[in-house]
């Protein structure tokens, strides 16, 4: 956000500077136009004055035909004055033109130097912003990689802890299952032993009752036979 504000401020400064330069150029163009108009008017007036002087000289020469020497002297003097004046005017114009060219060159060079400075400063600021953005991006990627690595380590640690917990739970479940199966097997063996003992006792009691009944029947038969024999002997 600070970088964006700085960029906006720089853009505003550059635009205001460009507007100022444009206005200054317009003022310079107007001033140059005014100077040119003034110079052209002055030059036209001078040409008019020179033309009028020439006309006056010609009129004087035409009027003073008889005084050729005086006319020649005046003509040579007028020519000398005209040459001197024209040389002075030309030298003055060249001096003013040279000073104007030097001023324009100086202004143009200063403007180019300032534009180059502004462009260089803008390029440096842009490079700094890009470098800061790249460094921030690299820092963010590094932090993201560290976070990803930490998450991977946490997932691995949780997986190892969960697998260990699951192994412990499975071992405990296997122990409980073994203990429960052993208990069930012991109970089943104990119940089978009890059932076998009950069956054996029942079989033995049945066999004993069968023997007792057989013995009772045999003794009753023997008693009946003995009684019958005794009864037959008595009769």
mmCIF file of C-alpha atoms in Angstrom:
data_model
loop_
_atom_site.group_PDB
_atom_site.id
_atom_site.type_symbol
_atom_site.label_atom_id
_atom_site.label_comp_id
_atom_site.label_asym_id
_atom_site.label_seq_id
_atom_site.Cartn_x
_atom_site.Cartn_y
_atom_site.Cartn_z
ATOM 1 C CA UNK A 1 0.000 0.000 0.000
ATOM 2 C CA UNK A 2 2.874 2.419 0.796
ATOM 3 C CA UNK A 3 4.537 1.564 -2.499
ATOM 4 C CA UNK A 4 1.254 2.262 -4.338
ATOM 5 C CA UNK A 5 0.930 5.631 -2.598
ATOM 6 C CA UNK A 6 4.519 6.501 -3.505
ATOM 7 C CA UNK A 7 3.938 5.494 -7.119
ATOM 8 C CA UNK A 8 0.752 7.611 -7.256
ATOM 9 C CA UNK A 9 2.652 10.569 -5.709
ATOM 10 C CA UNK A 10 5.457 10.187 -8.274
ATOM 11 C CA UNK A 11 2.928 9.984 -11.109
ATOM 12 C CA UNK A 12 1.189 13.129 -9.821
ATOM 13 C CA UNK A 13 4.546 14.961 -9.572
ATOM 14 C CA UNK A 14 5.529 13.867 -13.088
ATOM 15 C CA UNK A 15 2.180 14.982 -14.510
ATOM 16 C CA UNK A 16 2.383 18.354 -12.747
ATOM 17 C CA UNK A 17 5.971 18.724 -13.990
ATOM 18 C CA UNK A 18 4.892 17.880 -17.535
ATOM 19 C CA UNK A 19 2.059 20.412 -17.257
ATOM 20 C CA UNK A 20 4.511 23.025 -15.959
ATOM 21 C CA UNK A 21 6.933 22.261 -18.787
ATOM 22 C CA UNK A 22 4.118 22.512 -21.337
ATOM 23 C CA UNK A 23 2.986 25.861 -19.886
ATOM 24 C CA UNK A 24 6.561 27.101 -19.787
ATOM 25 C CA UNK A 25 7.018 26.002 -23.413
ATOM 26 C CA UNK A 26 3.824 27.854 -24.371
ATOM 27 C CA UNK A 27 5.046 30.985 -22.553
ATOM 28 C CA UNK A 28 8.436 30.625 -24.258
ATOM 29 C CA UNK A 29 6.751 30.232 -27.651
ATOM 30 C CA UNK A 30 4.584 33.290 -26.983
ATOM 31 C CA UNK A 31 7.600 35.311 -25.848
ATOM 32 C CA UNK A 32 9.557 34.172 -28.916
ATOM 33 C CA UNK A 33 6.619 35.138 -31.155
ATOM 34 C CA UNK A 34 6.425 38.559 -29.471
ATOM 35 C CA UNK A 35 10.187 39.032 -29.831
ATOM 36 C CA UNK A 36 9.996 37.999 -33.464
ATOM 37 C CA UNK A 37 7.106 40.371 -34.131
ATOM 38 C CA UNK A 38 8.950 43.217 -32.417
ATOM 39 C CA UNK A 39 12.120 42.417 -34.325
ATOM 40 C CA UNK A 40 10.275 42.195 -37.624
ATOM 41 C CA UNK A 41 8.533 45.516 -36.950
ATOM 42 C CA UNK A 42 11.829 47.088 -36.004
ATOM 43 C CA UNK A 43 13.495 45.630 -39.056
ATOM 44 C CA UNK A 44 10.639 46.808 -41.286
ATOM 45 C CA UNK A 45 10.851 50.288 -39.799
ATOM 46 C CA UNK A 46 14.566 50.329 -40.329
ATOM 47 C CA UNK A 47 14.103 49.165 -43.900
ATOM 48 C CA UNK A 48 11.465 51.839 -44.367
ATOM 49 C CA UNK A 49 13.752 54.460 -42.883
ATOM 50 C CA UNK A 50 16.592 53.252 -45.060
ATOM 51 C CA UNK A 51 14.327 53.276 -48.110
ATOM 52 C CA UNK A 52 13.126 56.774 -47.273
ATOM 53 C CA UNK A 53 16.698 57.912 -46.749
ATOM 54 C CA UNK A 54 17.640 56.417 -50.085
ATOM 55 C CA UNK A 55 14.690 58.151 -51.695
ATOM 56 C CA UNK A 56 15.689 61.431 -50.094
ATOM 57 C CA UNK A 57 19.258 60.918 -51.254
ATOM 58 C CA UNK A 58 18.064 60.128 -54.769
ATOM 59 C CA UNK A 59 15.809 63.171 -54.731
ATOM 60 C CA UNK A 60 18.697 65.269 -53.499
ATOM 61 C CA UNK A 61 20.958 63.814 -56.167
ATOM 62 C CA UNK A 62 18.328 64.478 -58.866
ATOM 63 C CA UNK A 63 17.850 68.006 -57.590
ATOM 64 C CA UNK A 64 21.551 68.649 -57.253
ATOM 65 C CA UNK A 65 22.712 67.467 -60.599
ATOM 66 C CA UNK A 66 24.967 70.446 -60.971
ATOM 67 C CA UNK A 67 26.715 69.907 -57.729
ATOM 68 C CA UNK A 68 28.070 66.438 -58.616
ATOM 69 C CA UNK A 69 31.011 66.643 -56.293
ATOM 70 C CA UNK A 70 28.818 67.498 -53.366
ATOM 71 C CA UNK A 71 26.378 64.823 -54.426
ATOM 72 C CA UNK A 72 29.202 62.330 -54.759
ATOM 73 C CA UNK A 73 30.514 63.279 -51.333
ATOM 74 C CA UNK A 74 27.044 63.068 -49.822
ATOM 75 C CA UNK A 75 26.443 59.828 -51.652
ATOM 76 C CA UNK A 76 29.710 58.319 -50.442
ATOM 77 C CA UNK A 77 29.011 59.576 -46.936
ATOM 78 C CA UNK A 78 25.489 58.169 -47.057
ATOM 79 C CA UNK A 79 26.829 54.861 -48.309
ATOM 80 C CA UNK A 80 29.421 54.821 -45.556
ATOM 81 C CA UNK A 81 26.752 55.596 -42.946
ATOM 82 C CA UNK A 82 24.423 53.022 -44.425
ATOM 83 C CA UNK A 83 27.127 50.360 -44.472
ATOM 84 C CA UNK A 84 28.112 51.175 -40.923
ATOM 85 C CA UNK A 85 24.494 51.193 -39.802
ATOM 86 C CA UNK A 86 23.679 47.967 -41.599
ATOM 87 C CA UNK A 87 26.778 46.301 -40.191
ATOM 88 C CA UNK A 88 25.817 47.528 -36.733
ATOM 89 C CA UNK A 89 22.254 46.256 -37.185
ATOM 90 C CA UNK A 90 23.452 42.906 -38.510
ATOM 91 C CA UNK A 91 25.989 42.520 -35.693
ATOM 92 C CA UNK A 92 23.331 43.449 -33.135
ATOM 93 C CA UNK A 93 20.896 40.992 -34.677
ATOM 94 C CA UNK A 94 23.555 38.255 -34.772
ATOM 95 C CA UNK A 95 24.499 38.963 -31.163
ATOM 96 C CA UNK A 96 20.861 38.811 -30.050
ATOM 97 C CA UNK A 97 20.316 35.697 -32.160
ATOM 98 C CA UNK A 98 23.432 34.066 -30.674
ATOM 99 C CA UNK A 99 22.324 34.898 -27.130
ATOM 100 C CA UNK A 100 18.835 33.587 -27.892
ATOM 101 C CA UNK A 101 20.304 30.364 -29.331
ATOM 102 C CA UNK A 102 22.570 29.940 -26.299
ATOM 103 C CA UNK A 103 19.606 30.511 -23.969
ATOM 104 C CA UNK A 104 17.442 28.055 -25.903
ATOM 105 C CA UNK A 105 20.249 25.470 -25.892
ATOM 106 C CA UNK A 106 20.788 25.921 -22.183
ATOM 107 C CA UNK A 107 17.050 25.586 -21.487
ATOM 108 C CA UNK A 108 16.802 22.547 -23.749
ATOM 109 C CA UNK A 109 19.834 20.879 -22.152
ATOM 110 C CA UNK A 110 18.468 21.597 -18.667
ATOM 111 C CA UNK A 111 15.111 20.150 -19.720
ATOM 112 C CA UNK A 112 16.767 17.031 -21.183
ATOM 113 C CA UNK A 113 18.870 16.608 -18.023
ATOM 114 C CA UNK A 114 15.792 16.953 -15.817
ATOM 115 C CA UNK A 115 13.776 14.531 -17.979
ATOM 116 C CA UNK A 116 16.672 12.066 -17.895
ATOM 117 C CA UNK A 117 16.886 12.458 -14.116
ATOM 118 C CA UNK A 118 13.137 11.909 -13.721
ATOM 119 C CA UNK A 119 13.209 8.865 -15.998
ATOM 120 C CA UNK A 120 16.227 7.436 -14.164
ATOM 121 C CA UNK A 121 14.548 8.070 -10.810
ATOM 122 C CA UNK A 122 11.351 6.424 -12.048
ATOM 123 C CA UNK A 123 13.341 3.448 -13.331
ATOM 124 C CA UNK A 124 15.186 3.138 -10.022
ATOM 125 C CA UNK A 125 11.928 3.345 -8.067
ATOM 126 C CA UNK A 126 10.362 0.761 -10.381
ATOM 127 C CA UNK A 127 13.359 -1.542 -9.967
ATOM 128 C CA UNK A 128 13.227 -1.098 -6.188
ATOM 129 C CA UNK A 129 9.519 -1.893 -6.166
ATOM 130 C CA UNK A 130 10.088 -4.972 -8.346
ATOM 131 C CA UNK A 131 12.989 -6.095 -6.150
ATOM 132 C CA UNK A 132 10.938 -5.607 -2.983
ATOM 133 C CA UNK A 133 8.007 -7.447 -4.537
ATOM 134 C CA UNK A 134 10.331 -10.286 -5.599
ATOM 135 C CA UNK A 135 11.906 -10.443 -2.132
ATOM 136 C CA UNK A 136 8.466 -10.462 -0.540
ATOM 137 C CA UNK A 137 7.377 -13.201 -2.938
ATOM 138 C CA UNK A 138 10.503 -15.252 -2.144
ATOM 139 C CA UNK A 139 9.971 -14.712 1.580
ATOM 140 C CA UNK A 140 6.338 -15.755 1.227
ATOM 141 C CA UNK A 141 7.333 -18.857 -0.760
ATOM 142 C CA UNK A 142 9.993 -19.717 1.830
ATOM 143 C CA UNK A 143 7.473 -19.285 4.633
ATOM 144 C CA UNK A 144 4.972 -21.352 2.652
ATOM 145 C CA UNK A 145 7.577 -24.089 2.117
ATOM 146 C CA UNK A 146 8.415 -24.057 5.832
ATOM 147 C CA UNK A 147 4.724 -24.251 6.684
ATOM 148 C CA UNK A 148 4.244 -27.105 4.219
ATOM 149 C CA UNK A 149 7.269 -28.926 5.671
ATOM 150 C CA UNK A 150 5.954 -28.383 9.204
ATOM 151 C CA UNK A 151 2.548 -29.707 8.150
ATOM 152 C CA UNK A 152 4.207 -32.749 6.523
ATOM 153 C CA UNK A 153 6.230 -33.361 9.685
ATOM 154 C CA UNK A 154 3.107 -32.968 11.809
ATOM 155 C CA UNK A 155 1.172 -35.349 9.555
ATOM 156 C CA UNK A 156 4.043 -37.852 9.672
ATOM 157 C CA UNK A 157 4.311 -37.544 13.455
ATOM 158 C CA UNK A 158 0.552 -37.906 13.850
ATOM 159 C CA UNK A 159 0.588 -40.871 11.484
ATOM 160 C CA UNK A 160 3.404 -42.529 13.459
ATOM 161 C CA UNK A 161 1.604 -41.774 16.730
ATOM 162 C CA UNK A 162 -1.681 -43.077 15.320
ATOM 163 C CA UNK A 163 0.015 -46.216 13.952
ATOM 164 C CA UNK A 164 1.707 -46.810 17.291
ATOM 165 C CA UNK A 165 -1.558 -46.228 19.105
ATOM 166 C CA UNK A 166 -3.310 -48.538 16.642
ATOM 167 C CA UNK A 167 -0.573 -51.169 17.125
ATOM 168 C CA UNK A 168 -0.897 -50.874 20.901
ATOM 169 C CA UNK A 169 -4.683 -51.102 20.577
ATOM 170 C CA UNK A 170 -4.378 -54.114 18.276
ATOM 171 C CA UNK A 171 -1.903 -55.777 20.664
ATOM 172 C CA UNK A 172 -4.215 -55.051 23.585
ATOM 173 C CA UNK A 173 -7.180 -56.364 21.577
ATOM 174 C CA UNK A 174 -5.211 -59.500 20.667
ATOM 175 C CA UNK A 175 -4.288 -60.013 24.334
ATOM 176 C CA UNK A 176 -7.907 -59.469 25.368
ATOM 177 C CA UNK A 177 -9.085 -61.839 22.635
ATOM 178 C CA UNK A 178 -6.521 -64.439 23.685
ATOM 179 C CA UNK A 179 -7.492 -64.044 27.335
ATOM 180 C CA UNK A 180 -11.197 -64.177 26.465
ATOM 181 C CA UNK A 181 -10.713 -67.229 24.232
ATOM 182 C CA UNK A 182 -8.648 -68.932 26.927
ATOM 183 C CA UNK A 183 -11.345 -68.102 29.476
ATOM 184 C CA UNK A 184 -14.057 -69.380 27.109
ATOM 185 C CA UNK A 185 -12.025 -72.489 26.367
ATOM 186 C CA UNK A 186 -11.469 -73.105 30.094
ATOM 187 C CA UNK A 187 -15.157 -72.575 30.767
ATOM 188 C CA UNK A 188 -16.071 -74.902 27.924
ATOM 189 C CA UNK A 189 -13.580 -77.519 29.179
ATOM 190 C CA UNK A 190 -14.896 -77.147 32.732
ATOM 191 C CA UNK A 191 -18.497 -77.435 31.533
ATOM 192 C CA UNK A 192 -17.562 -80.463 29.399
ATOM 193 C CA UNK A 193 -15.856 -82.037 32.401
ATOM 194 C CA UNK A 194 -18.897 -81.356 34.578
ATOM 195 C CA UNK A 195 -21.206 -82.747 31.914
ATOM 196 C CA UNK A 196 -18.985 -85.807 31.491
ATOM 197 C CA UNK A 197 -18.940 -86.334 35.230
ATOM 198 C CA UNK A 198 -22.737 -85.961 35.413
ATOM 199 C CA UNK A 199 -23.166 -88.404 32.543
ATOM 200 C CA UNK A 200 -20.732 -90.832 34.211
ATOM 201 C CA UNK A 201 -22.538 -90.520 37.542
ATOM 202 C CA UNK A 202 -25.875 -91.036 35.842
ATOM 203 C CA UNK A 203 -24.562 -94.070 33.967
ATOM 204 C CA UNK A 204 -23.058 -95.473 37.126
ATOM 205 C CA UNK A 205 -26.229 -94.856 39.132
ATOM 206 C CA UNK A 206 -28.282 -96.460 36.346
ATOM 207 C CA UNK A 207 -25.923 -99.422 36.244
ATOM 208 C CA UNK A 208 -26.102 -99.697 40.053
ATOM 209 C CA UNK A 209 -29.889 -99.519 40.013
ATOM 210 C CA UNK A 210 -29.943 -102.063 37.210
ATOM 211 C CA UNK A 211 -27.720 -104.420 39.217
ATOM 212 C CA UNK A 212 -29.822 -103.871 42.338
ATOM 213 C CA UNK A 213 -33.039 -104.536 40.396
ATOM 214 C CA UNK A 214 -31.489 -107.629 38.774
ATOM 215 C CA UNK A 215 -30.276 -108.839 42.125
ATOM 216 C CA UNK A 216 -33.672 -108.177 43.681
ATOM 217 C CA UNK A 217 -35.402 -110.007 40.877
ATOM 218 C CA UNK A 218 -32.931 -112.890 41.154
ATOM 219 C CA UNK A 219 -33.349 -113.066 44.902
ATOM 220 C CA UNK A 220 -37.140 -112.938 44.548
ATOM 221 C CA UNK A 221 -37.014 -115.701 41.968
ATOM 222 C CA UNK A 222 -34.755 -117.733 44.201
ATOM 223 C CA UNK A 223 -37.029 -117.099 47.153
ATOM 224 C CA UNK A 224 -40.071 -118.083 45.159
ATOM 225 C CA UNK A 225 -38.363 -121.229 43.921
ATOM 226 C CA UNK A 226 -37.224 -122.071 47.440
ATOM 227 C CA UNK A 227 -40.665 -121.484 48.831
ATOM 228 C CA UNK A 228 -42.231 -123.567 46.132
ATOM 229 C CA UNK A 229 -39.752 -126.355 46.802
ATOM 230 C CA UNK A 230 -40.426 -126.210 50.529
ATOM 231 C CA UNK A 231 -44.109 -126.165 49.897
ATOM 232 C CA UNK A 232 -43.893 -129.222 47.702
ATOM 233 C CA UNK A 233 -41.839 -130.983 50.353
ATOM 234 C CA UNK A 234 -44.454 -130.248 52.946
ATOM 235 C CA UNK A 235 -47.200 -131.774 50.947
#
